[in-house]
PDB file of C-alpha atoms in Angstrom:
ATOM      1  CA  UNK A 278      80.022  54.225 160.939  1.00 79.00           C
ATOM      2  CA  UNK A 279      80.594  54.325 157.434  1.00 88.00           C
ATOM      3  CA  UNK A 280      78.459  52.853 154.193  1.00 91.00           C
ATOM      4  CA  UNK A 281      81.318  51.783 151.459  1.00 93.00           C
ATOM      5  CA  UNK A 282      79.863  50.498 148.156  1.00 93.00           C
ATOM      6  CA  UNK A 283      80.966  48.045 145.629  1.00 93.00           C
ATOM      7  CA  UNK A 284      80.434  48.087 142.125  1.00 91.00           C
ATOM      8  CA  UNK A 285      81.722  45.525 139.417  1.00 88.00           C
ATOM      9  CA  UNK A 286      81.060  44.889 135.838  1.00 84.00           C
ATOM     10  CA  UNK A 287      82.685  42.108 133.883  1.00 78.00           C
ATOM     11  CA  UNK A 288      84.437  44.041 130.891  1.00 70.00           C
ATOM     12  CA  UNK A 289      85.378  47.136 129.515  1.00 60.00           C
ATOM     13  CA  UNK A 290      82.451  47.541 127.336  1.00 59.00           C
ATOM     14  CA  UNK A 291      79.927  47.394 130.589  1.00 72.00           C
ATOM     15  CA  UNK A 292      79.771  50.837 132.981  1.00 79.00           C
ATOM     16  CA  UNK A 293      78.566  51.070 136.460  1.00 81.00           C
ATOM     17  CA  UNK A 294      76.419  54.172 135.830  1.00 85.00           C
ATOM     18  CA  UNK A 295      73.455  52.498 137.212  1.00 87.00           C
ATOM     19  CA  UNK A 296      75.026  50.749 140.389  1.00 89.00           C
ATOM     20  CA  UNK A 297      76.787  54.118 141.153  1.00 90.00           C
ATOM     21  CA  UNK A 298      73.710  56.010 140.956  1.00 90.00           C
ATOM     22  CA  UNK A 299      71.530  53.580 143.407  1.00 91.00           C
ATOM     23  CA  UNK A 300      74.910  53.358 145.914  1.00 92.00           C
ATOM     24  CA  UNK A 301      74.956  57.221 146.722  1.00 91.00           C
ATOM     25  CA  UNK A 302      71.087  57.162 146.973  1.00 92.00           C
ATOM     26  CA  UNK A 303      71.769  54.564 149.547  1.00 90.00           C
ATOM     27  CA  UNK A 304      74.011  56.561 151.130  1.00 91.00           C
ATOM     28  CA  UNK A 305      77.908  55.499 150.171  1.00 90.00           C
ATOM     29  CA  UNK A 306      80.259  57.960 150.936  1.00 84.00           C
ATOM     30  CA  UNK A 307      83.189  55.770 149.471  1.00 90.00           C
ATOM     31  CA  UNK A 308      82.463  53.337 146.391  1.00 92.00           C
ATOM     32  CA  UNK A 309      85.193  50.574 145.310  1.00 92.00           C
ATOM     33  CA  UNK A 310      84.661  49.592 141.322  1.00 89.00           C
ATOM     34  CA  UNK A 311      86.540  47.065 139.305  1.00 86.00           C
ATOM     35  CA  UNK A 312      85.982  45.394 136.004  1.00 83.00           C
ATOM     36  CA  UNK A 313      86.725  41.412 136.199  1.00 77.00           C
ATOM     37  CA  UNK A 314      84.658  38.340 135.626  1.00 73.00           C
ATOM     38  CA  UNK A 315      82.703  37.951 138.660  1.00 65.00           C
ATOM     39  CA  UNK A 316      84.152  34.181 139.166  1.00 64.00           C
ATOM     40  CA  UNK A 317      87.501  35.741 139.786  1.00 66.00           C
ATOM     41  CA  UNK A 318      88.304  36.724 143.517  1.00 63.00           C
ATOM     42  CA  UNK A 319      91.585  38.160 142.325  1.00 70.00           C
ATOM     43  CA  UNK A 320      89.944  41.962 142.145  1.00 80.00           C
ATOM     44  CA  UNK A 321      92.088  44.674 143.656  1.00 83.00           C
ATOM     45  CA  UNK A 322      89.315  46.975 144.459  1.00 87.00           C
ATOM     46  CA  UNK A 323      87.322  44.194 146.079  1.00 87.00           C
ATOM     47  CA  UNK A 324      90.640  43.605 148.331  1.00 85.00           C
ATOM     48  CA  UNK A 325      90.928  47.279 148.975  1.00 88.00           C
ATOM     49  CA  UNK A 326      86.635  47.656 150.269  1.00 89.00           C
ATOM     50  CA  UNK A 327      87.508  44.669 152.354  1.00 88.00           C
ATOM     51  CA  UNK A 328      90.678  46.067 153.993  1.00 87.00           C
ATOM     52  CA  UNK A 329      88.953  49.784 154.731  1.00 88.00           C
ATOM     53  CA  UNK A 330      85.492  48.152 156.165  1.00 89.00           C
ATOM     54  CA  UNK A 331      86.144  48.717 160.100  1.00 88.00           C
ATOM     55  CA  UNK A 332      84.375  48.214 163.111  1.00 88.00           C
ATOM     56  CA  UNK A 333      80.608  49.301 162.665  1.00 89.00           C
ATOM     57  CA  UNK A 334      80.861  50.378 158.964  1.00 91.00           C
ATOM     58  CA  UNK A 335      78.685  48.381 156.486  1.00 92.00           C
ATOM     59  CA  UNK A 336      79.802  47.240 152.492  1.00 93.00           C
ATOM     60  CA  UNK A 337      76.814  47.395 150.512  1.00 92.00           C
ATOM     61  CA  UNK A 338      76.347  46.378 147.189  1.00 92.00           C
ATOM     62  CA  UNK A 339      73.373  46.585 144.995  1.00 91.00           C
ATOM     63  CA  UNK A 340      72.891  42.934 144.081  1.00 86.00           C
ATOM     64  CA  UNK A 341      74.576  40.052 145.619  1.00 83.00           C
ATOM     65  CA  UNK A 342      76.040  38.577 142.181  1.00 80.00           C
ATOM     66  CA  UNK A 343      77.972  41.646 141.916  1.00 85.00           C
ATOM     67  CA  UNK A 344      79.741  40.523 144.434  1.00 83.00           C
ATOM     68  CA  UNK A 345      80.465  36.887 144.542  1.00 76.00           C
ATOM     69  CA  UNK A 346      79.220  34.553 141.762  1.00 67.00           C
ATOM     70  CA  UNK A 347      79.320  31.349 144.123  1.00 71.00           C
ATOM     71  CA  UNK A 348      77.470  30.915 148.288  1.00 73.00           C
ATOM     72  CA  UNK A 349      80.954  29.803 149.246  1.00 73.00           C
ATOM     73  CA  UNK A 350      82.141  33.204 148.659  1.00 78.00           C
ATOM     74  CA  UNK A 351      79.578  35.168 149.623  1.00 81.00           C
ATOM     75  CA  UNK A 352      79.470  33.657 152.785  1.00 80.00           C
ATOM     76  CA  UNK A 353      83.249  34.044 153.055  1.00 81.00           C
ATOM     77  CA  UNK A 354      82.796  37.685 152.612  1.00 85.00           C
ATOM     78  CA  UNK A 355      80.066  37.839 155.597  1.00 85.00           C
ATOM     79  CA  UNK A 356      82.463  35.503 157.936  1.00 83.00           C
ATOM     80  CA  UNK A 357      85.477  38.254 157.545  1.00 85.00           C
ATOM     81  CA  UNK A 358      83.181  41.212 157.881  1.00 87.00           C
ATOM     82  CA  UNK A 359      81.437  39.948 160.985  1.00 85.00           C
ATOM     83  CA  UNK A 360      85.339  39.185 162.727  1.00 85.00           C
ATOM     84  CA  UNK A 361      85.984  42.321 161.891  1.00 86.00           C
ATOM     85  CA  UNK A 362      82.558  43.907 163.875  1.00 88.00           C
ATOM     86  CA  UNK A 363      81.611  45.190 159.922  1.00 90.00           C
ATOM     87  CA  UNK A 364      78.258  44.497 158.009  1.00 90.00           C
ATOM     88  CA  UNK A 365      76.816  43.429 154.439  1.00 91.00           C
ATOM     89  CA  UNK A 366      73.905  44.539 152.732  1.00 89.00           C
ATOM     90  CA  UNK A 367      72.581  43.743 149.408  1.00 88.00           C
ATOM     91  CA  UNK A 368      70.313  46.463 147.997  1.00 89.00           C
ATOM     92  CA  UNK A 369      68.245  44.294 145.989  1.00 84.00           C
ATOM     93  CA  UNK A 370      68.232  40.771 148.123  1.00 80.00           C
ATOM     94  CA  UNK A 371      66.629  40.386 151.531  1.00 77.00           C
ATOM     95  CA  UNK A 372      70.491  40.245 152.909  1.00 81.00           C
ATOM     96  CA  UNK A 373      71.901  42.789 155.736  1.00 84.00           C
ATOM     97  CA  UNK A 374      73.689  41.446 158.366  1.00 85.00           C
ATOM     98  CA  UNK A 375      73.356  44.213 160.744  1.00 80.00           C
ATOM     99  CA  UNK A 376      70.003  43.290 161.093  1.00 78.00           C
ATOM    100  CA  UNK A 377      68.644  39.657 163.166  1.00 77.00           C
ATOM    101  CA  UNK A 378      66.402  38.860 160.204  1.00 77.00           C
ATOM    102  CA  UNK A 379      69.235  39.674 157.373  1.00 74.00           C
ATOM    103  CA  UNK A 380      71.593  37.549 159.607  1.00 73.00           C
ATOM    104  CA  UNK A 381      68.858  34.852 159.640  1.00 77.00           C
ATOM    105  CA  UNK A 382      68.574  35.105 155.678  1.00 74.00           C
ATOM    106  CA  UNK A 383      72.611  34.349 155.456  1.00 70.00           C
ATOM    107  CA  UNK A 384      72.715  31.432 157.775  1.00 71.00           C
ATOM    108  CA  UNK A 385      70.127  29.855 156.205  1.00 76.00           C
ATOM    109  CA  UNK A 386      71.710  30.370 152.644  1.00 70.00           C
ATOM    110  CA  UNK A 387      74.595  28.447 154.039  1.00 63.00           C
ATOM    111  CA  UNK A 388      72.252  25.970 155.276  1.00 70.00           C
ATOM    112  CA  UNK A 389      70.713  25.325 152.079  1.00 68.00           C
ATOM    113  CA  UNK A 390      73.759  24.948 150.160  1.00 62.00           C
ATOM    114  CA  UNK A 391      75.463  22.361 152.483  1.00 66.00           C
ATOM    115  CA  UNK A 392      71.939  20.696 151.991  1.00 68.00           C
ATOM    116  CA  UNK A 393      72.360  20.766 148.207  1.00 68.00           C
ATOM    117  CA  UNK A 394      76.136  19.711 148.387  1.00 66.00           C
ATOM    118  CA  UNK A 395      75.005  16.646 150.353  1.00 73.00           C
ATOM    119  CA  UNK A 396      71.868  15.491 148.173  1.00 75.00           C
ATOM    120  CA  UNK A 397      74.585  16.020 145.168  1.00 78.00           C
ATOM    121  CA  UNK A 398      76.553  13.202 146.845  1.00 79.00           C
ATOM    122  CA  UNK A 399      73.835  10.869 147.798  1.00 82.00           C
ATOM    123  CA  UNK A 400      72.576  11.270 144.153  1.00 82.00           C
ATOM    124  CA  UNK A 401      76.243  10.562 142.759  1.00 81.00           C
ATOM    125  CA  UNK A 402      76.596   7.511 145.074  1.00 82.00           C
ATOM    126  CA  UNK A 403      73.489   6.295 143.914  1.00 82.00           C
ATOM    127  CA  UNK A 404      74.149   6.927 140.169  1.00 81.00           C
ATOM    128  CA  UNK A 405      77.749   4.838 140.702  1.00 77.00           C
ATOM    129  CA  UNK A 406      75.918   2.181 142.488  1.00 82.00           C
ATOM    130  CA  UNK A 407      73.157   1.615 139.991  1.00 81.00           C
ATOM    131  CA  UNK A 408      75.685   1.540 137.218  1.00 75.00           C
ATOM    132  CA  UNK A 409      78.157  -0.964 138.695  1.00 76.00           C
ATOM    133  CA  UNK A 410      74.796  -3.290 139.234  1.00 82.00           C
ATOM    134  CA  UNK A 411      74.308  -2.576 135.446  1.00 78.00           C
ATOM    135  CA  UNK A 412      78.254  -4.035 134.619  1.00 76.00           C
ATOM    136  CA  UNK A 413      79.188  -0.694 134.199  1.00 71.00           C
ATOM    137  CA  UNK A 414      83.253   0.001 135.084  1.00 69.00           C
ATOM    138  CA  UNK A 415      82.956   3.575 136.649  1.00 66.00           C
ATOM    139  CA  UNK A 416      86.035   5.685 135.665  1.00 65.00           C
ATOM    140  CA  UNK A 417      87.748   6.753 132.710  1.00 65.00           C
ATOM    141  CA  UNK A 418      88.173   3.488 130.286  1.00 68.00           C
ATOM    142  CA  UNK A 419      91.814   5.147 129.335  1.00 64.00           C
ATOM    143  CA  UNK A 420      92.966   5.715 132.768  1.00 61.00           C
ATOM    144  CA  UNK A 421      92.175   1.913 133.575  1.00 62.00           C
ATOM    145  CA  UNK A 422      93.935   0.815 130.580  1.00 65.00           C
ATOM    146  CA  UNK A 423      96.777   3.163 132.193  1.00 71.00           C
ATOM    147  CA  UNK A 424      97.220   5.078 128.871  1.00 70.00           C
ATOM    148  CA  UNK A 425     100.186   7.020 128.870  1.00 76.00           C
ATOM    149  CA  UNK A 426      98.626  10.282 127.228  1.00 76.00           C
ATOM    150  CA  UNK A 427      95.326  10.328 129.205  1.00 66.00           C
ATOM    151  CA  UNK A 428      97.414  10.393 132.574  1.00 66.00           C
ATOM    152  CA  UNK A 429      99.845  12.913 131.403  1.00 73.00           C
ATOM    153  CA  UNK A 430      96.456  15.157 130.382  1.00 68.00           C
ATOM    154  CA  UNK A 431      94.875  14.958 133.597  1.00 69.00           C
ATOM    155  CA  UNK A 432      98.287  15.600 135.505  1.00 72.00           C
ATOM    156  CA  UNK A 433      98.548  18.692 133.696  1.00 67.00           C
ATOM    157  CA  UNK A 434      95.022  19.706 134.756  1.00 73.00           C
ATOM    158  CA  UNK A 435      95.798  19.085 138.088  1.00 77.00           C
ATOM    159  CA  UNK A 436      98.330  20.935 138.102  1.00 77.00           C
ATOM    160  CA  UNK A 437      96.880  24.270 136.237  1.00 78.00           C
ATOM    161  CA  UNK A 438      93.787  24.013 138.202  1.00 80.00           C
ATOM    162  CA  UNK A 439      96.112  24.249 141.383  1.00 79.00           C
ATOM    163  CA  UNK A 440      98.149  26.889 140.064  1.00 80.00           C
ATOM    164  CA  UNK A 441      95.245  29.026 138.898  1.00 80.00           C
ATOM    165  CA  UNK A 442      94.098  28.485 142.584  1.00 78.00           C
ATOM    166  CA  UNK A 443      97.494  29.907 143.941  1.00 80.00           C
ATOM    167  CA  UNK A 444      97.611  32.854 141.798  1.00 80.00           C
ATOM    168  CA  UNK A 445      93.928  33.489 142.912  1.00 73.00           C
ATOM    169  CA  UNK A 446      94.828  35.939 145.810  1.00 74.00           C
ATOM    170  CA  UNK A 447      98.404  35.629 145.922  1.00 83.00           C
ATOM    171  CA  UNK A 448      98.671  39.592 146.639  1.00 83.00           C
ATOM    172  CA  UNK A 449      97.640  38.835 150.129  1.00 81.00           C
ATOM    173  CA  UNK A 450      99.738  36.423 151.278  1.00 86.00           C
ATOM    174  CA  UNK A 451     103.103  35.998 149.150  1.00 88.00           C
ATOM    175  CA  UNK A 452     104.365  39.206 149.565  1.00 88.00           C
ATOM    176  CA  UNK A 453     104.962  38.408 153.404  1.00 86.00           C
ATOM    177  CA  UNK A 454     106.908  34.987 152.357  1.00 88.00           C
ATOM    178  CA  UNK A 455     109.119  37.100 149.921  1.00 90.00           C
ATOM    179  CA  UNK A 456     109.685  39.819 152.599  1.00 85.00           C
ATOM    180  CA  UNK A 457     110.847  37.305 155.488  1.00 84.00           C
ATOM    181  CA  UNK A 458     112.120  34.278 152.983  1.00 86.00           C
ATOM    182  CA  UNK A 459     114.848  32.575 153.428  1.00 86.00           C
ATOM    183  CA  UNK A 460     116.118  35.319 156.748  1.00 80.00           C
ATOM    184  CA  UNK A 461     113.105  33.080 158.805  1.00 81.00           C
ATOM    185  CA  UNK A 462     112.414  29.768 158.560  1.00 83.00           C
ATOM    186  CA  UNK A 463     109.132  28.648 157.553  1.00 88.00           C
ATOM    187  CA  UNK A 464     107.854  27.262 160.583  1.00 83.00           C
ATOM    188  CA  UNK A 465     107.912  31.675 161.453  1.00 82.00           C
ATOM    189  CA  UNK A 466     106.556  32.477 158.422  1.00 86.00           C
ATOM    190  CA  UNK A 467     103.512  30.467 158.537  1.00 86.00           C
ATOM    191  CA  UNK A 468     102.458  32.088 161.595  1.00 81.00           C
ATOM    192  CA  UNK A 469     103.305  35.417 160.763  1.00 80.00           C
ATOM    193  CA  UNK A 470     100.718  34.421 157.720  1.00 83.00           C
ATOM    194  CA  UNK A 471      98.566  33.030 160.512  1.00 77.00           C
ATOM    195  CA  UNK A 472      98.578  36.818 162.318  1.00 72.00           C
ATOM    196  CA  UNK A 473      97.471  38.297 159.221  1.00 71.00           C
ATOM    197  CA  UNK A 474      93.533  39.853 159.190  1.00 59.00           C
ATOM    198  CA  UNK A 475      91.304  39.564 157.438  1.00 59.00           C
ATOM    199  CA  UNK A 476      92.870  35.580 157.222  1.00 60.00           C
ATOM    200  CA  UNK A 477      94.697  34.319 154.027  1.00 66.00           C
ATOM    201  CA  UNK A 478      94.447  30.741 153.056  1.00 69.00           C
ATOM    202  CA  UNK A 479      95.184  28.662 155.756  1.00 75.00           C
ATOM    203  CA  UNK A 480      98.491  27.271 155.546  1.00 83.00           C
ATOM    204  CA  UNK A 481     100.474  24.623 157.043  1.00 86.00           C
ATOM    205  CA  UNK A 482     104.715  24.511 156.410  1.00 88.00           C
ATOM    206  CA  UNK A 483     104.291  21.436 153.790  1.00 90.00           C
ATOM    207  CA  UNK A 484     101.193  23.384 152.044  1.00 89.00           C
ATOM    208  CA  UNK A 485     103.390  27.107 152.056  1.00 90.00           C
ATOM    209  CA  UNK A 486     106.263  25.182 150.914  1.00 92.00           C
ATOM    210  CA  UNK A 487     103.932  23.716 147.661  1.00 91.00           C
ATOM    211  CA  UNK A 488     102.284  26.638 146.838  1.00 90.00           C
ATOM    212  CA  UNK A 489     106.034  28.886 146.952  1.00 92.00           C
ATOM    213  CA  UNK A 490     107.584  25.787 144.813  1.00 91.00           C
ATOM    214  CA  UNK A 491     104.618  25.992 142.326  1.00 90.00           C
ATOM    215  CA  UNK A 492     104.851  29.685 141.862  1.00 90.00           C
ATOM    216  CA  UNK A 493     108.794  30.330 141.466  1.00 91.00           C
ATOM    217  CA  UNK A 494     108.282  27.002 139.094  1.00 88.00           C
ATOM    218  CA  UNK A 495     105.728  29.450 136.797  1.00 86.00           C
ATOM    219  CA  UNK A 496     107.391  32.906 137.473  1.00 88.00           C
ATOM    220  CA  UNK A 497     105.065  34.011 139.518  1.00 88.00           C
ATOM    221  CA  UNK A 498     107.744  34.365 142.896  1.00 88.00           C
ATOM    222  CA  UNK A 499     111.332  35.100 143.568  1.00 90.00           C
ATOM    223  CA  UNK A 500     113.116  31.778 143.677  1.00 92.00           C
ATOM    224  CA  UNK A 501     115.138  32.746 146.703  1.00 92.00           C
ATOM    225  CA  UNK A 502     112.055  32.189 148.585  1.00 90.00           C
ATOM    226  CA  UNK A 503     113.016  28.431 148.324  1.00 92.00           C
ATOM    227  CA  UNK A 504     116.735  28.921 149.958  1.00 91.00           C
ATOM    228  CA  UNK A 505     117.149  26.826 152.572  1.00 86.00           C
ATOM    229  CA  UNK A 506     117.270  29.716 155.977  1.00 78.00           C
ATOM    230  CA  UNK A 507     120.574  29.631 157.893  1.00 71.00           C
ATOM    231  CA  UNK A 508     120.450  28.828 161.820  1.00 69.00           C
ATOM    232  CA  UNK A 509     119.070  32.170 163.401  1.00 63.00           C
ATOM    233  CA  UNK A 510     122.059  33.718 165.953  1.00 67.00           C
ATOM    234  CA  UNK A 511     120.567  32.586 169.687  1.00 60.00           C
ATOM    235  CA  UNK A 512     118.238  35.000 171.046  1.00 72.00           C
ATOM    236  CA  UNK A 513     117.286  36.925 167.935  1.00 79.00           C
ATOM    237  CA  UNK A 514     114.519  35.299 166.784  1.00 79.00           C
ATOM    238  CA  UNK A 515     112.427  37.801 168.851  1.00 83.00           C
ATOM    239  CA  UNK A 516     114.036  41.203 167.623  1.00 85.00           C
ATOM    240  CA  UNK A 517     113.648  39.651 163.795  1.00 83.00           C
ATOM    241  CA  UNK A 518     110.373  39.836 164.305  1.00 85.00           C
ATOM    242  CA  UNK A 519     109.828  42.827 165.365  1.00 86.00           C
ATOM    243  CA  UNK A 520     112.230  44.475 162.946  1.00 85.00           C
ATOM    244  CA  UNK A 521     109.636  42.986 160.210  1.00 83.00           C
ATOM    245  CA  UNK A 522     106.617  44.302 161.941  1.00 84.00           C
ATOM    246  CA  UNK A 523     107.880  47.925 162.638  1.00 85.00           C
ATOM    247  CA  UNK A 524     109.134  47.712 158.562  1.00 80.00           C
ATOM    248  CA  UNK A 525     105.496  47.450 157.310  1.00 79.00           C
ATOM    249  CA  UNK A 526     103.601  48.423 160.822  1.00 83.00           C
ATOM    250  CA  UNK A 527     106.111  51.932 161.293  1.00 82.00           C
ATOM    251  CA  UNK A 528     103.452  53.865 163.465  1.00 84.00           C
ATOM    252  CA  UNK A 529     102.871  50.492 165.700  1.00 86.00           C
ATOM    253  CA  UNK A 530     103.523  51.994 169.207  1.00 91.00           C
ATOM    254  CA  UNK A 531     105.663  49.142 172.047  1.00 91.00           C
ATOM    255  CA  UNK A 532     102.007  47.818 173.663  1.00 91.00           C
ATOM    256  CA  UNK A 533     100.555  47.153 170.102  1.00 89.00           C
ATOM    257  CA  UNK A 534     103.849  45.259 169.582  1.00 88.00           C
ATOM    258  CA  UNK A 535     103.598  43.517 172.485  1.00 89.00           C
ATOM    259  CA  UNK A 536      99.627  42.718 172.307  1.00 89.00           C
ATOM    260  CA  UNK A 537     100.814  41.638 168.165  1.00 86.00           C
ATOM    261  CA  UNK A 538     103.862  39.041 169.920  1.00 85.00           C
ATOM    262  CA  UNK A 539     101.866  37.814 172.577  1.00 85.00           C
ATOM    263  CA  UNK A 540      97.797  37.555 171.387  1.00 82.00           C
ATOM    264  CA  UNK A 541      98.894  37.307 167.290  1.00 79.00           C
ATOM    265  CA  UNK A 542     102.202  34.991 166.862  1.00 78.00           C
ATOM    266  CA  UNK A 543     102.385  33.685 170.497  1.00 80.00           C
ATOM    267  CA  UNK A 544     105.910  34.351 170.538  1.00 82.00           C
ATOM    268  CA  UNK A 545     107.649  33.323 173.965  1.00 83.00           C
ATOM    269  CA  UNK A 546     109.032  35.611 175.933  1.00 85.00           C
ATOM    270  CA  UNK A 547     113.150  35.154 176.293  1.00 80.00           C
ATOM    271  CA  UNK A 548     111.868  33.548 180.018  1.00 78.00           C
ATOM    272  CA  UNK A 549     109.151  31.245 178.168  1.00 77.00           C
ATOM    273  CA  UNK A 550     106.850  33.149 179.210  1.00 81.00           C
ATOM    274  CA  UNK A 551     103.810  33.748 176.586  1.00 79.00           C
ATOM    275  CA  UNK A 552     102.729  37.549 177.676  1.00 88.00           C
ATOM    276  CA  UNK A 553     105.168  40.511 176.434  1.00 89.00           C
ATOM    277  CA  UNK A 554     105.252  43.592 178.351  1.00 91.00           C
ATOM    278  CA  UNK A 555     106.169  47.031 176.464  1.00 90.00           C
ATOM    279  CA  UNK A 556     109.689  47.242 178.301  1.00 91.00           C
ATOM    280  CA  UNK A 557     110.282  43.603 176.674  1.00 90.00           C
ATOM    281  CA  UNK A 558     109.768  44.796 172.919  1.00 89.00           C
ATOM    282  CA  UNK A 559     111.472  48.026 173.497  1.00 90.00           C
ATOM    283  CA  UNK A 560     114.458  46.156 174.458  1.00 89.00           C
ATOM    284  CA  UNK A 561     114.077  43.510 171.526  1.00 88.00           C
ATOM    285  CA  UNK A 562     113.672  46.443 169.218  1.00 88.00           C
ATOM    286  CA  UNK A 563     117.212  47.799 170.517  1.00 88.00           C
ATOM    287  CA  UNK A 564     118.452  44.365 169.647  1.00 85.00           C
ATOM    288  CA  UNK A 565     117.061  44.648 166.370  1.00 83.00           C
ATOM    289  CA  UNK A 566     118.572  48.364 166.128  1.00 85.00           C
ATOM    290  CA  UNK A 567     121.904  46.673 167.364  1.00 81.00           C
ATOM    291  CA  UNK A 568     121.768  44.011 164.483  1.00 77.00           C
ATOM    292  CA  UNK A 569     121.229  46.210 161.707  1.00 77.00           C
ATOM    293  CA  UNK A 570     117.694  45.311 160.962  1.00 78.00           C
ATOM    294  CA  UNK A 571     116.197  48.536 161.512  1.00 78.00           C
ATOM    295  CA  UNK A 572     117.211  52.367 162.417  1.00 73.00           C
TER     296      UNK A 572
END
């Protein structure tokens, strides 16, 4: 059971002397540093803590905002840690989750702030009420009077804010769609997104299609993602898949493969069945062999 730190400062100028210093008092045999506004998730070394945290081991940080800057994300953080058997501790804040009372702390964090999110809307309602018993016209005055400029600004903000959302841990999640895009068609690629731990953003076919179109649109993707995928040969479908996993999974023995196909994807078996047996993959992954997808 390991203790793996986290340290972050926002810019170059800033060191993390200090946090380094109280982490291997506390223990840390592995510490994770980046520099990046703490409002940004998109922090490799953040990604990387997250990824090695295992079964027992604990993240610790020494304050909470060097973390996560928002509740939503902090609890986020806890959520995946805790699927993963893993626990968080804060240094300086009454948070550890491998404890009843730190566990108590968090759940009542995200108690509070769904309180606060719902007195925010009572108090807006009320505001908008009040002022349309004044003769107030809620809205924006030049998106009533439809005018041309005003609509085109907010589209564009729409559509920045969305793409800044995209781009905000794309690394997890879009090198999969450029890896099996357009060979599979989406409907397979969501749910090999789907099998993915800790979970990416959860995505239906309509929503992966949107985000893909909005990042080959700003250079962000390949734009063969967006091919349209030919019909897959009958009885393939299976061996494709596993020619994927054993690309990027090469040490995955025939039972992982099988427990992957049958607990992760819920691929059916050739028979419909929904449980694979080793002897099933190993003869997919001669298909696969056969086809040319893999040596």
């Amino acid at each position: 059971m390991a203790i793996l730190g986290y340290a972050r400062v926002s810019t170059d100028e800033q060191d993390t002397a200090a946090q380094l210093d109280a982490l291997r008092a506390a223990g840390c045999t592995t510490i994770f540093e980046d520099k990046a506004s703490g409002a940004s998730r998109e922090r490799p070394q953040l990604a990387q803590a997250m990824a090695r945290t295992g079964e027992g081991d604990t993240l610790l940080v020494v304050r909470i905002d060097r973390l996560a800057r928002s509740l939503s994300h902090l609890l986020e953080v806890v959520e995946t840690l805790r699927k993963k058997g893993a626990y968080f501790r804060s240094i300086n804040d009454p948070i550890d989750t491998g404890s009843a009372q730190g566990m108590l702390m968090t759940q009542m964090l995200g108690a509070f702030a769904e309180f606060e999110r719902a007195l925010i809307r009572e108090r807006t309602r009320a505001g908008l009420k009040a002022a349309v018993a004044r003769g107030a016209k809620p809205g924006n005055p030049k998106m009533r009077a439809r005018d041309a400029r005003a609509i085109a600004d907010i589209r564009y903000g729409h559509r920045e804010r969305y793409l800044n959302e995209i781009l905000d841990g794309r690394h997890r999640w879009l090198p999969t769609v450029e890896r099996l895009r357009p060979h599979l068609p989406w409907k397979l690629v969501v749910r090999q997104l789907q099998a993915i731990t800790p979970p990416v953003r959860s995505f239906s076919e309509r929503t992966l299609v949107k985000a893909c179109r909005t990042l080959v649109r700003a250079g962000h993707a390949n734009p063969s993602i967006l091919d349209k995928a030919g019909r897959l040969p009958p009885d393939t479908r299976a061996a494709r898949l596993i020619a994927d996993r054993v690309r990027t999974h090469p040490g995955a023995t025939l039972r992982e493969l099988a427990s992957w196909l049958s607990r992760d994807l819920r691929e059916p078996t050739p028979r419909g069945g929904l449980s694979w047996s080793p002897e099933g993959v190993r003869r997919e992954k001669e298909r696969a062999r056969q086809l040319g997808l893999i040596e």
